[in-house]
């Protein structure tokens, strides 16, 4: 049979299943005939037995083959017998949809983490259990009786949560707003998704940072948007670039992550913030400010959000609990003009009929609790400690092979690999060595960059994790010489 | 100024705000000039003062005008002064998005219910608090300590919930499946959305029931699908129609709601279920079976789902808690081949990064609890009681003016108004009389049908509710004579 293509985005088991389905339909394997044993086929194709098992399971699910323990796997009589019965070719449907799948690297990250839970995880962009307010939230959930009738909730979000956010945003971010200007979402991801779906149309040009988290989101391509890059230097993006992109391409929106940007960790320079707002108001251009990290500022003095300096309302502000408290609550928010809030809430009704009130109640309780301030202080200390562990480990293990600038907030360190190295080789080698990260190309950068999320691994995993990474890097460099 | 158009889908306040913005930008109102008082403008335009207040608020939010108590509302100097500053025209963005807004009738329903909470609600398609297992769920939440670390959850859904569903689906629906074939969604709405986005492409033809809940979902149009109708008669859709639609239009998928269909309440005839599956397997055509109501069967014997009679896997099965337990939990599920589950889980990651684990834990607890069976029995009795209240009220109040067939399960009664009547007039008149329902045209039927959801109003609201409806209908008929 056909050797599966290891460089294809399509999983091996799927390629094998497709090949067998094709051969069956061509009559190569008649109804009732015996297929090669899993072991035999695995050898023949040079894949793991588990891969063949998966391929056969897929074909069973499609009713194309039948297995009986002992008697092996046979082509289904039922499906290919006298009266032909056709299972929909699900695989073709799966490939046919208009919404684009995740980038292969990100799927591979998820797959690798599912397959091996001993991997030291510098990839997942979230807080580890050790610095998440798990105890506090559980205490609140135990203390508070959630008696609300669980009917369909307010499409704009749970009222008390929006009230709590008005206070929170004013107190912690200097943003003055009202309940009616807040839309509760399931996180920044959904906020961005709603904006791309409801405020932009296919063919519209938008500007994103380079490198940028946005680049890793197929939602932009799925919406048919044309992406233009705003290079990020040591002070963030250059507002002048926004003006020239507008002149050249009539960009309709600018997406920025100004506070400890993902992946670079850079905070947009204060002067440039003012320039950026001036350019935006000069051009009547909306800015989407994604602000998940600012309260992690290690010195306790987070940068001012653009939204707090935005008198004329150019900024759509996006926030969330995911990076400062618990990603699993799935609670985020957007501050926007009423017309935008209404439009997005209406569309969200169509997509998922709104969020469960349960996590919204928990989030509201948390914001009103005395836990927030102490948790944030503790979080900052822990992140700083983990950042320093990572930095010293990198300096120890790879003194001449990596370079990076030191982030003053956020969860990530953006690291350049000095010698030439293939993202793909380094990534796979690292996994073999028991450590995982996100390759820079996921964020649209050139090969040879790595995003380390130091917030996720336990403190005692960071040093060994970097040792494994260093070993992997050396192995790859040795191969290429 | 321009009289707002009451027949436009665009809210009155927005039309007024746009008109004023235009006039300001044309210089009709120079920077700093005083705008007409709210009272005066309201009179001039013949709208409520509150509408004008909303319009001014919108313009304030855009930085176009400023208000000082006492000194009225003035055109903002800041925005229209020497150095021009332009707020993005959010309204144009809101109208520019590719995702379609809800049908005007549905927006109007939500709006009316928000404005007047004394309305007797035959419109919201959900259980009332009196028949929702609120106590049971709250008890479970109090008894169970949810200690899980709230990190990003499994994109396919909370493992223990999928385990619990395998048992539930086998026990209650005769569906044999595995955890790995189940995708947890936030409800049927999200399941349908993921299918339209990921398995179908713009231009694809699909078949839906006529009348159909699907017709009320802009997600189909937003995905660029061509919709073809399968007329529903007393026994449901005719499988032959599926074959002819396939021949004519190469439909790629069939969406059915076979058990107490929304809105008609009709259950697909047992013989036709088998025919439908035969047609599907003959054509290799996927069927999406949306099954939210079946466990409400008043006689306790729900129809067999297509999925349980589907040996070759033509059926994507969609279920949810919303119509049998608590819509506010936002927990639903889909049973599908692995390749489909993987694809949809991957896309959902992009859209909202998955569901909060909290309501999934609650749902899993509920399914494993001893509460399910007794709750379902109680639910059936209550629904039957409410259905009979509604029927006798309609017979009493409108003996010769309405006709309907009696549903054997579900939450809705589909009612034909015998004399000619305008959906719109009846709808607005009913609201004035203090009662609300969903007009049939929302489901794609001709004018003159009404969907009454008897599950939502309290038992003591149904008779007075229908009295109000009858008065409204008589008033409309009187006008048209």
Short mmCIF file of C-alpha atoms in Angstrom, two decimals, chain A:
data_model
loop_
_atom_site.label_atom_id
_atom_site.label_comp_id
_atom_site.label_asym_id
_atom_site.label_seq_id
_atom_site.Cartn_x
_atom_site.Cartn_y
_atom_site.Cartn_z
CA UNK A 1 0.00 0.00 0.00
CA UNK A 2 0.93 3.66 -0.32
CA UNK A 3 3.52 4.94 2.15
CA UNK A 4 1.92 7.78 4.17
CA UNK A 5 3.48 11.21 3.73
CA UNK A 6 5.03 12.38 6.99
CA UNK A 7 5.26 15.98 5.82
CA UNK A 8 1.54 16.25 5.06
CA UNK A 9 -0.66 18.17 7.51
CA UNK A 10 -2.99 15.20 7.41
CA UNK A 11 -2.50 12.72 10.28
CA UNK A 12 -0.82 9.45 9.28
CA UNK A 13 -3.76 7.28 10.40
CA UNK A 14 -6.11 9.34 8.20
CA UNK A 15 -3.88 8.94 5.16
CA UNK A 16 -3.77 5.19 5.72
CA UNK A 17 -7.55 4.99 6.25
CA UNK A 18 -8.17 6.97 3.04
CA UNK A 19 -5.81 4.76 1.07
CA UNK A 20 -7.54 1.59 2.28
CA UNK A 21 -11.01 3.05 1.61
CA UNK A 22 -9.91 3.89 -1.93
CA UNK A 23 -8.54 0.39 -2.53
CA UNK A 24 -11.71 -1.20 -1.18
CA UNK A 25 -13.91 0.96 -3.39
CA UNK A 26 -11.70 0.03 -6.36
CA UNK A 27 -12.34 -3.63 -5.53
CA UNK A 28 -8.78 -4.39 -4.51
CA UNK A 29 -10.22 -5.76 -1.26
CA UNK A 30 -13.60 -7.37 -2.05
CA UNK A 31 -16.45 -7.42 0.54
CA UNK A 32 -15.71 -9.88 3.34
CA UNK A 33 -12.02 -10.14 2.48
CA UNK A 34 -9.42 -10.06 5.23
CA UNK A 35 -7.25 -6.95 5.60
CA UNK A 36 -3.59 -7.19 6.68
CA UNK A 37 -3.08 -7.55 10.43
CA UNK A 38 -2.33 -4.34 12.33
CA UNK A 39 1.20 -5.52 13.11
CA UNK A 40 1.92 -6.56 9.52
CA UNK A 41 0.58 -3.35 8.00
CA UNK A 42 2.49 -1.26 10.57
CA UNK A 43 5.75 -2.93 9.54
CA UNK A 44 4.91 -2.63 5.86
CA UNK A 45 4.21 1.11 6.16
CA UNK A 46 6.91 1.77 8.75
CA UNK A 47 4.49 3.33 11.26
CA UNK A 48 3.54 2.57 14.85
CA UNK A 49 1.02 -0.19 15.34
CA UNK A 50 -1.15 2.35 17.20
CA UNK A 51 -1.38 4.36 14.00
CA UNK A 52 -2.77 1.39 12.08
CA UNK A 53 -5.16 0.63 14.95
CA UNK A 54 -6.45 4.22 14.64
CA UNK A 55 -6.81 3.87 10.87
CA UNK A 56 -8.85 0.67 11.23
CA UNK A 57 -10.96 2.28 13.99
CA UNK A 58 -11.75 5.15 11.61
CA UNK A 59 -12.80 2.69 8.89
CA UNK A 60 -14.92 0.78 11.43
CA UNK A 61 -16.61 4.01 12.48
CA UNK A 62 -17.45 4.57 8.81
CA UNK A 63 -18.91 1.07 8.56
CA UNK A 64 -16.38 0.18 5.88
CA UNK A 65 -14.67 -2.63 7.80
CA UNK A 66 -15.60 -4.97 10.65
CA UNK A 67 -13.30 -6.48 13.26
CA UNK A 68 -13.88 -9.56 15.35
CA UNK A 69 -11.26 -10.34 18.00
CA UNK A 70 -9.29 -13.34 16.82
CA UNK A 71 -10.58 -13.23 13.27
CA UNK A 72 -8.94 -9.93 12.32
CA UNK A 73 -10.34 -7.04 10.28
CA UNK A 74 -12.52 -7.68 7.21
CA UNK A 75 -14.12 -5.49 4.57
CA UNK A 76 -17.74 -4.99 5.61
CA UNK A 77 -20.18 -7.12 3.58
CA UNK A 78 -23.05 -4.91 4.65
CA UNK A 79 -21.63 -1.75 3.15
CA UNK A 80 -20.15 -3.19 -0.02
CA UNK A 81 -22.66 -5.96 -0.61
CA UNK A 82 -25.39 -6.34 -3.24
CA UNK A 83 -27.46 -3.29 -2.21
CA UNK A 84 -24.82 -0.59 -2.02
CA UNK A 85 -24.91 1.55 1.12
CA UNK A 86 -22.71 4.61 1.23
CA UNK A 87 -21.48 6.24 4.36
CA UNK A 88 -20.94 9.93 3.74
CA UNK A 89 -17.28 10.48 3.00
CA UNK A 90 -16.83 12.43 6.22
CA UNK A 91 -13.23 13.05 5.45
CA UNK A 92 -14.13 15.02 2.35
CA UNK A 93 -16.67 17.03 4.39
CA UNK A 94 -14.06 17.67 7.06
CA UNK A 95 -11.70 19.08 4.43
CA UNK A 96 -14.45 20.97 2.61
CA UNK A 97 -15.51 23.41 5.31
CA UNK A 98 -14.83 27.10 4.89
CA UNK A 99 -13.43 27.60 8.41
CA UNK A 100 -9.70 26.94 8.44
CA UNK A 101 -8.10 24.45 10.83
CA UNK A 102 -5.43 25.39 13.37
CA UNK A 103 -1.83 25.74 12.22
CA UNK A 104 -0.14 22.32 12.04
CA UNK A 105 2.39 23.32 14.71
CA UNK A 106 -0.37 24.17 17.18
CA UNK A 107 -2.21 20.94 16.47
CA UNK A 108 1.08 19.11 16.95
CA UNK A 109 1.60 20.86 20.31
CA UNK A 110 -1.83 19.74 21.51
CA UNK A 111 -1.29 16.23 20.20
CA UNK A 112 2.14 15.91 21.83
CA UNK A 113 0.85 17.16 25.19
CA UNK A 114 -2.07 14.71 25.04
CA UNK A 115 0.20 11.79 24.17
CA UNK A 116 2.86 12.48 26.81
CA UNK A 117 1.92 14.17 30.08
CA UNK A 118 5.50 14.02 31.33
CA UNK A 119 6.56 16.70 28.82
CA UNK A 120 7.80 19.87 30.49
CA UNK A 121 5.35 22.39 29.07
CA UNK A 122 6.80 25.76 27.98
CA UNK A 123 4.13 25.83 25.26
CA UNK A 124 0.72 26.32 26.89
CA UNK A 125 0.21 30.06 27.25
CA UNK A 126 -1.45 29.98 30.63
CA UNK A 127 -0.75 30.04 34.36
CA UNK A 128 0.29 26.85 36.10
CA UNK A 129 -1.91 25.49 38.89
CA UNK A 130 0.67 26.77 41.40
CA UNK A 131 0.04 30.44 40.55
CA UNK A 132 -3.66 30.24 39.69
CA UNK A 133 -6.09 31.27 42.47
CA UNK A 134 -7.52 27.76 42.64
CA UNK A 135 -8.02 27.78 46.41
CA UNK A 136 -9.62 31.21 46.41
CA UNK A 137 -12.06 30.30 43.63
CA UNK A 138 -12.98 26.99 45.24
CA UNK A 139 -13.56 28.74 48.56
CA UNK A 140 -15.87 31.21 46.84
CA UNK A 141 -17.72 28.39 45.10
CA UNK A 142 -18.19 26.64 48.40
CA UNK A 143 -19.26 29.77 50.26
CA UNK A 144 -21.69 31.01 47.66
CA UNK A 145 -24.93 29.30 46.87
CA UNK A 146 -25.70 29.81 43.18
CA UNK A 147 -29.48 29.74 43.29
CA UNK A 148 -30.17 31.58 40.07
CA UNK A 149 -32.69 29.92 37.78
CA UNK A 150 -30.50 28.63 34.95
CA UNK A 151 -32.49 30.02 32.04
CA UNK A 152 -30.97 31.56 28.94
CA UNK A 153 -28.81 34.40 30.20
CA UNK A 154 -28.60 38.02 29.11
CA UNK A 155 -26.88 37.92 25.72
CA UNK A 156 -24.68 40.83 26.81
CA UNK A 157 -23.50 38.93 29.87
CA UNK A 158 -24.46 38.41 33.52
CA UNK A 159 -25.47 41.81 34.98
CA UNK A 160 -23.65 41.57 38.33
CA UNK A 161 -20.44 40.57 36.53
CA UNK A 162 -20.65 43.62 34.26
CA UNK A 163 -21.25 45.79 37.35
CA UNK A 164 -18.20 44.28 39.07
CA UNK A 165 -16.12 44.87 35.93
CA UNK A 166 -17.00 48.59 35.83
CA UNK A 167 -15.36 48.96 39.25
CA UNK A 168 -12.48 46.62 38.41
CA UNK A 169 -11.63 48.39 35.13
CA UNK A 170 -11.68 51.80 36.79
CA UNK A 171 -9.62 50.66 39.79
CA UNK A 172 -7.02 48.50 38.05
CA UNK A 173 -6.87 49.83 34.49
CA UNK A 174 -7.98 53.45 34.75
CA UNK A 175 -10.79 52.75 32.28
CA UNK A 176 -14.07 54.56 32.96
CA UNK A 177 -17.00 52.71 31.45
CA UNK A 178 -20.56 51.55 32.09
CA UNK A 179 -22.28 48.16 32.30
CA UNK A 180 -24.03 48.83 29.02
CA UNK A 181 -20.68 49.28 27.25
CA UNK A 182 -19.39 45.86 28.37
CA UNK A 183 -19.90 42.58 26.54
CA UNK A 184 -18.99 39.40 28.40
CA UNK A 185 -17.28 36.83 26.18
CA UNK A 186 -15.67 33.46 26.82
CA UNK A 187 -12.26 35.14 26.54
CA UNK A 188 -10.07 37.20 24.25
CA UNK A 189 -10.32 34.52 21.61
CA UNK A 190 -14.08 34.90 21.30
CA UNK A 191 -13.81 38.70 21.44
CA UNK A 192 -11.40 38.65 18.49
CA UNK A 193 -13.57 36.13 16.66
CA UNK A 194 -16.71 38.25 17.05
CA UNK A 195 -14.86 41.35 15.82
CA UNK A 196 -13.52 39.62 12.71
CA UNK A 197 -16.91 38.09 11.93
CA UNK A 198 -19.19 41.03 12.66
CA UNK A 199 -17.23 44.23 12.01
CA UNK A 200 -15.12 43.18 9.03
CA UNK A 201 -15.89 41.66 5.65
CA UNK A 202 -13.88 39.37 3.35
CA UNK A 203 -11.22 41.36 1.52
CA UNK A 204 -10.85 43.97 4.26
CA UNK A 205 -7.28 44.85 5.15
CA UNK A 206 -6.20 44.89 8.78
CA UNK A 207 -2.87 45.56 10.52
CA UNK A 208 -1.37 43.19 13.07
CA UNK A 209 1.92 43.20 14.97
CA UNK A 210 4.87 41.24 13.61
CA UNK A 211 5.45 38.84 15.30
CA UNK A 212 1.88 38.45 16.57
CA UNK A 213 -0.44 36.05 18.31
CA UNK A 214 -3.03 37.07 15.70
CA UNK A 215 -0.89 35.43 13.05
CA UNK A 216 -1.45 32.10 14.78
CA UNK A 217 -5.23 32.52 14.59
CA UNK A 218 -6.89 31.11 11.47
CA UNK A 219 -9.91 33.23 12.42
CA UNK A 220 -8.35 36.08 10.47
CA UNK A 221 -7.82 34.02 7.33
CA UNK A 222 -11.19 32.29 7.81
CA UNK A 223 -12.83 35.72 7.74
CA UNK A 224 -11.04 36.43 4.45
CA UNK A 225 -9.08 39.37 5.87
CA UNK A 226 -5.87 40.63 4.29
CA UNK A 227 -3.19 40.85 7.00
CA UNK A 228 -0.51 43.54 6.95
CA UNK A 229 2.39 43.56 9.40
CA UNK A 230 3.49 46.20 11.89
CA UNK A 231 7.07 45.25 12.87
CA UNK A 232 7.65 45.23 16.64
CA UNK A 233 10.97 46.76 17.76
CA UNK A 234 12.26 47.24 21.33
CA UNK A 235 9.57 49.91 21.91
CA UNK A 236 6.74 48.06 20.16
CA UNK A 237 5.12 49.00 16.85
CA UNK A 238 5.85 52.31 15.07
CA UNK A 239 2.67 54.44 14.74
CA UNK A 240 4.03 55.84 11.47
CA UNK A 241 3.74 52.35 9.97
CA UNK A 242 0.01 52.45 10.70
CA UNK A 243 -0.38 55.63 8.67
CA UNK A 244 1.57 54.25 5.71
CA UNK A 245 -0.37 50.97 5.77
CA UNK A 246 -3.55 53.02 5.75
CA UNK A 247 -2.37 55.05 2.77
CA UNK A 248 -1.21 51.95 0.87
CA UNK A 249 -3.90 49.43 1.73
CA UNK A 250 -6.77 51.34 3.36
CA UNK A 251 -6.52 49.11 6.44
CA UNK A 252 -9.84 49.10 8.30
CA UNK A 253 -8.64 48.07 11.75
CA UNK A 254 -5.45 47.74 13.83
CA UNK A 255 -4.96 44.85 16.26
CA UNK A 256 -2.45 45.47 19.04
CA UNK A 257 -1.38 43.68 22.20
CA UNK A 258 0.52 46.62 23.70
CA UNK A 259 1.27 45.33 27.20
CA UNK A 260 3.95 42.60 27.32
CA UNK A 261 3.04 41.55 23.84
CA UNK A 262 2.57 37.91 22.93
CA UNK A 263 5.08 36.53 21.92
CA UNK A 264 7.82 39.17 22.36
CA UNK A 265 6.92 40.38 25.88
CA UNK A 266 7.53 43.97 24.76
CA UNK A 267 5.44 46.84 26.14
CA UNK A 268 4.53 49.61 23.71
CA UNK A 269 6.48 52.79 24.53
CA UNK A 270 4.41 55.49 26.32
CA UNK A 271 5.14 58.13 23.67
CA UNK A 272 4.15 55.76 20.88
CA UNK A 273 0.85 55.06 22.61
CA UNK A 274 -0.08 58.72 22.29
CA UNK A 275 1.14 58.85 18.67
CA UNK A 276 -0.82 55.71 17.86
CA UNK A 277 -4.02 57.20 19.27
CA UNK A 278 -3.37 60.41 17.30
CA UNK A 279 -2.89 58.50 14.07
CA UNK A 280 -6.03 56.49 14.78
CA UNK A 281 -8.15 59.57 15.45
CA UNK A 282 -6.64 61.37 12.48
CA UNK A 283 -7.65 58.51 10.20
CA UNK A 284 -10.85 57.53 12.03
CA UNK A 285 -9.29 54.09 12.34
CA UNK A 286 -10.44 51.62 15.04
CA UNK A 287 -7.83 50.04 17.29
CA UNK A 288 -8.45 46.70 18.94
CA UNK A 289 -6.48 46.61 22.19
CA UNK A 290 -5.98 43.09 23.50
CA UNK A 291 -4.86 43.49 27.12
CA UNK A 292 -4.58 40.11 28.86
CA UNK A 293 -1.19 40.54 30.54
CA UNK A 294 -0.87 44.06 31.90
CA UNK A 295 -1.65 43.23 35.53
CA UNK A 296 1.31 40.85 35.56
CA UNK A 297 3.71 43.87 35.51
CA UNK A 298 6.46 42.57 37.77
CA UNK A 299 7.05 45.95 39.38
CA UNK A 300 3.35 46.33 40.11
CA UNK A 301 3.01 49.34 37.81
CA UNK A 302 1.20 48.18 34.65
CA UNK A 303 1.33 50.40 31.56
CA UNK A 304 -1.69 52.59 30.91
CA UNK A 305 -4.05 50.92 28.44
CA UNK A 306 -4.77 52.82 25.23
CA UNK A 307 -8.44 52.69 26.19
CA UNK A 308 -7.79 54.84 29.25
CA UNK A 309 -6.25 57.54 27.01
CA UNK A 310 -8.93 57.37 24.35
CA UNK A 311 -11.32 60.34 24.67
CA UNK A 312 -12.99 59.94 21.29
CA UNK A 313 -13.61 56.20 21.42
CA UNK A 314 -11.28 54.72 18.78
CA UNK A 315 -10.40 51.71 20.91
CA UNK A 316 -12.18 48.39 21.35
CA UNK A 317 -10.75 47.07 24.60
CA UNK A 318 -10.43 43.32 25.20
CA UNK A 319 -9.69 41.78 28.58
CA UNK A 320 -9.93 38.38 30.23
CA UNK A 321 -9.25 36.33 33.35
CA UNK A 322 -7.32 33.70 31.45
CA UNK A 323 -3.81 35.07 31.94
CA UNK A 324 -4.20 36.54 35.42
CA UNK A 325 -6.53 34.08 37.18
CA UNK A 326 -8.08 30.97 35.64
CA UNK A 327 -8.20 30.24 31.92
CA UNK A 328 -10.67 27.45 32.63
CA UNK A 329 -13.36 29.85 33.79
CA UNK A 330 -13.61 31.05 30.19
CA UNK A 331 -14.61 34.58 31.13
CA UNK A 332 -13.49 37.62 29.20
CA UNK A 333 -14.91 41.01 28.31
CA UNK A 334 -14.92 43.75 25.74
CA UNK A 335 -15.47 47.48 26.21
CA UNK A 336 -17.03 49.02 23.12
CA UNK A 337 -19.68 51.50 21.90
CA UNK A 338 -23.26 50.35 22.43
CA UNK A 339 -23.85 49.76 18.75
CA UNK A 340 -20.88 47.38 18.65
CA UNK A 341 -21.87 45.62 21.87
CA UNK A 342 -25.40 45.10 20.54
CA UNK A 343 -24.20 43.77 17.21
CA UNK A 344 -21.71 41.35 18.72
CA UNK A 345 -24.09 40.14 21.43
CA UNK A 346 -26.68 39.48 18.74
CA UNK A 347 -24.23 37.48 16.61
CA UNK A 348 -22.94 35.56 19.61
CA UNK A 349 -26.52 34.46 20.30
CA UNK A 350 -26.42 32.79 16.90
CA UNK A 351 -23.11 31.07 17.49
CA UNK A 352 -23.48 29.66 20.98
CA UNK A 353 -26.56 31.27 22.56
CA UNK A 354 -24.43 33.02 25.13
CA UNK A 355 -22.34 31.89 28.07
CA UNK A 356 -23.31 29.78 31.01
CA UNK A 357 -24.26 31.96 33.96
CA UNK A 358 -22.37 29.64 36.35
CA UNK A 359 -18.77 30.70 35.60
CA UNK A 360 -19.97 34.29 35.25
CA UNK A 361 -21.31 34.13 38.80
CA UNK A 362 -18.00 32.73 40.00
CA UNK A 363 -16.08 35.47 38.19
CA UNK A 364 -18.31 38.18 39.67
CA UNK A 365 -17.80 36.75 43.15
CA UNK A 366 -14.05 36.68 42.62
CA UNK A 367 -13.90 40.32 41.47
CA UNK A 368 -15.95 41.46 44.47
CA UNK A 369 -13.88 39.35 46.88
CA UNK A 370 -10.88 40.58 48.89
CA UNK A 371 -8.75 37.98 47.06
CA UNK A 372 -8.00 39.94 43.88
CA UNK A 373 -5.29 42.33 45.11
CA UNK A 374 -3.33 39.76 47.15
CA UNK A 375 -3.59 37.22 44.34
CA UNK A 376 -2.20 39.68 41.80
CA UNK A 377 0.73 40.55 44.08
CA UNK A 378 1.49 36.89 44.65
CA UNK A 379 1.15 36.23 40.91
CA UNK A 380 3.68 38.97 40.05
CA UNK A 381 6.23 37.65 42.53
CA UNK A 382 5.88 34.09 41.25
CA UNK A 383 6.12 35.12 37.60
CA UNK A 384 9.22 37.20 38.30
CA UNK A 385 10.77 34.26 40.12
CA UNK A 386 9.98 31.88 37.27
CA UNK A 387 11.25 34.36 34.68
CA UNK A 388 14.57 34.62 36.52
CA UNK A 389 14.85 30.85 36.83
CA UNK A 390 14.36 30.58 33.08
CA UNK A 391 16.85 33.33 32.27
CA UNK A 392 19.61 31.96 34.48
CA UNK A 393 19.01 28.45 33.15
CA UNK A 394 19.29 29.71 29.55
CA UNK A 395 22.47 31.67 30.38
CA UNK A 396 23.94 28.65 32.12
CA UNK A 397 23.04 26.07 29.50
CA UNK A 398 23.27 28.04 26.26
CA UNK A 399 25.47 31.07 26.94
CA UNK A 400 26.47 31.65 23.30
CA UNK A 401 23.60 30.02 21.47
CA UNK A 402 20.59 32.17 22.45
CA UNK A 403 19.76 35.83 22.86
CA UNK A 404 16.69 37.53 24.28
CA UNK A 405 15.48 40.73 25.88
CA UNK A 406 14.17 40.47 29.40
CA UNK A 407 10.39 40.95 29.72
CA UNK A 408 9.08 43.21 32.51
CA UNK A 409 5.71 41.49 32.58
CA UNK A 410 3.69 38.71 31.00
CA UNK A 411 4.04 34.96 30.80
CA UNK A 412 6.47 34.55 27.92
CA UNK A 413 10.14 34.92 26.99
CA UNK A 414 10.91 35.40 23.29
CA UNK A 415 14.21 33.76 22.53
CA UNK A 416 16.39 33.92 19.40
CA UNK A 417 18.47 30.86 18.56
CA UNK A 418 21.71 32.39 17.28
CA UNK A 419 22.96 29.58 14.98
CA UNK A 420 20.84 28.65 11.96
CA UNK A 421 18.36 25.95 12.95
CA UNK A 422 15.17 24.49 11.53
CA UNK A 423 12.06 25.17 13.65
CA UNK A 424 10.67 21.81 12.77
CA UNK A 425 13.79 19.78 13.63
CA UNK A 426 14.33 21.61 16.92
CA UNK A 427 10.66 21.24 17.85
CA UNK A 428 10.53 17.49 17.25
CA UNK A 429 13.92 16.90 18.85
CA UNK A 430 12.83 18.86 21.95
CA UNK A 431 9.70 16.71 22.26
CA UNK A 432 11.90 13.62 22.04
CA UNK A 433 13.95 15.12 24.87
CA UNK A 434 10.82 15.63 26.99
CA UNK A 435 10.24 19.36 26.63
CA UNK A 436 7.88 21.41 24.46
CA UNK A 437 7.63 25.07 23.40
CA UNK A 438 6.00 27.07 20.59
CA UNK A 439 8.18 27.71 17.52
CA UNK A 440 8.43 31.38 16.54
CA UNK A 441 7.12 30.78 13.03
CA UNK A 442 3.70 30.20 14.58
CA UNK A 443 3.70 33.95 15.24
CA UNK A 444 4.82 34.78 11.73
CA UNK A 445 8.48 35.35 12.59
CA UNK A 446 11.40 33.85 10.71
CA UNK A 447 12.69 30.44 11.68
CA UNK A 448 15.00 30.34 14.70
CA UNK A 449 12.82 31.90 17.38
CA UNK A 450 11.27 30.15 20.37
CA UNK A 451 8.49 31.25 22.73
CA UNK A 452 9.04 29.94 26.25
CA UNK A 453 6.01 30.28 28.52
CA UNK A 454 7.56 30.23 31.99
CA UNK A 455 4.20 30.71 33.75
CA UNK A 456 3.02 27.19 33.10
CA UNK A 457 5.78 24.81 34.28
CA UNK A 458 6.32 24.24 38.00
CA UNK A 459 9.29 26.10 39.47
CA UNK A 460 11.24 22.86 39.79
CA UNK A 461 10.60 21.99 36.14
CA UNK A 462 12.15 25.08 34.61
CA UNK A 463 15.85 24.31 35.08
CA UNK A 464 15.57 20.64 34.02
CA UNK A 465 13.31 21.73 31.17
CA UNK A 466 15.94 24.08 29.79
CA UNK A 467 18.59 21.38 30.24
CA UNK A 468 16.49 19.11 28.03
CA UNK A 469 15.96 21.94 25.55
CA UNK A 470 19.71 22.61 25.44
CA UNK A 471 20.41 18.93 24.81
CA UNK A 472 17.86 18.92 22.00
CA UNK A 473 19.31 22.06 20.43
CA UNK A 474 22.85 20.65 20.59
CA UNK A 475 21.63 17.41 19.02
CA UNK A 476 20.02 19.31 16.12
CA UNK A 477 23.12 21.46 15.58
CA UNK A 478 25.30 18.33 15.65
CA UNK A 479 23.13 16.74 12.94
CA UNK A 480 23.29 19.78 10.67
CA UNK A 481 27.09 19.91 10.89
#
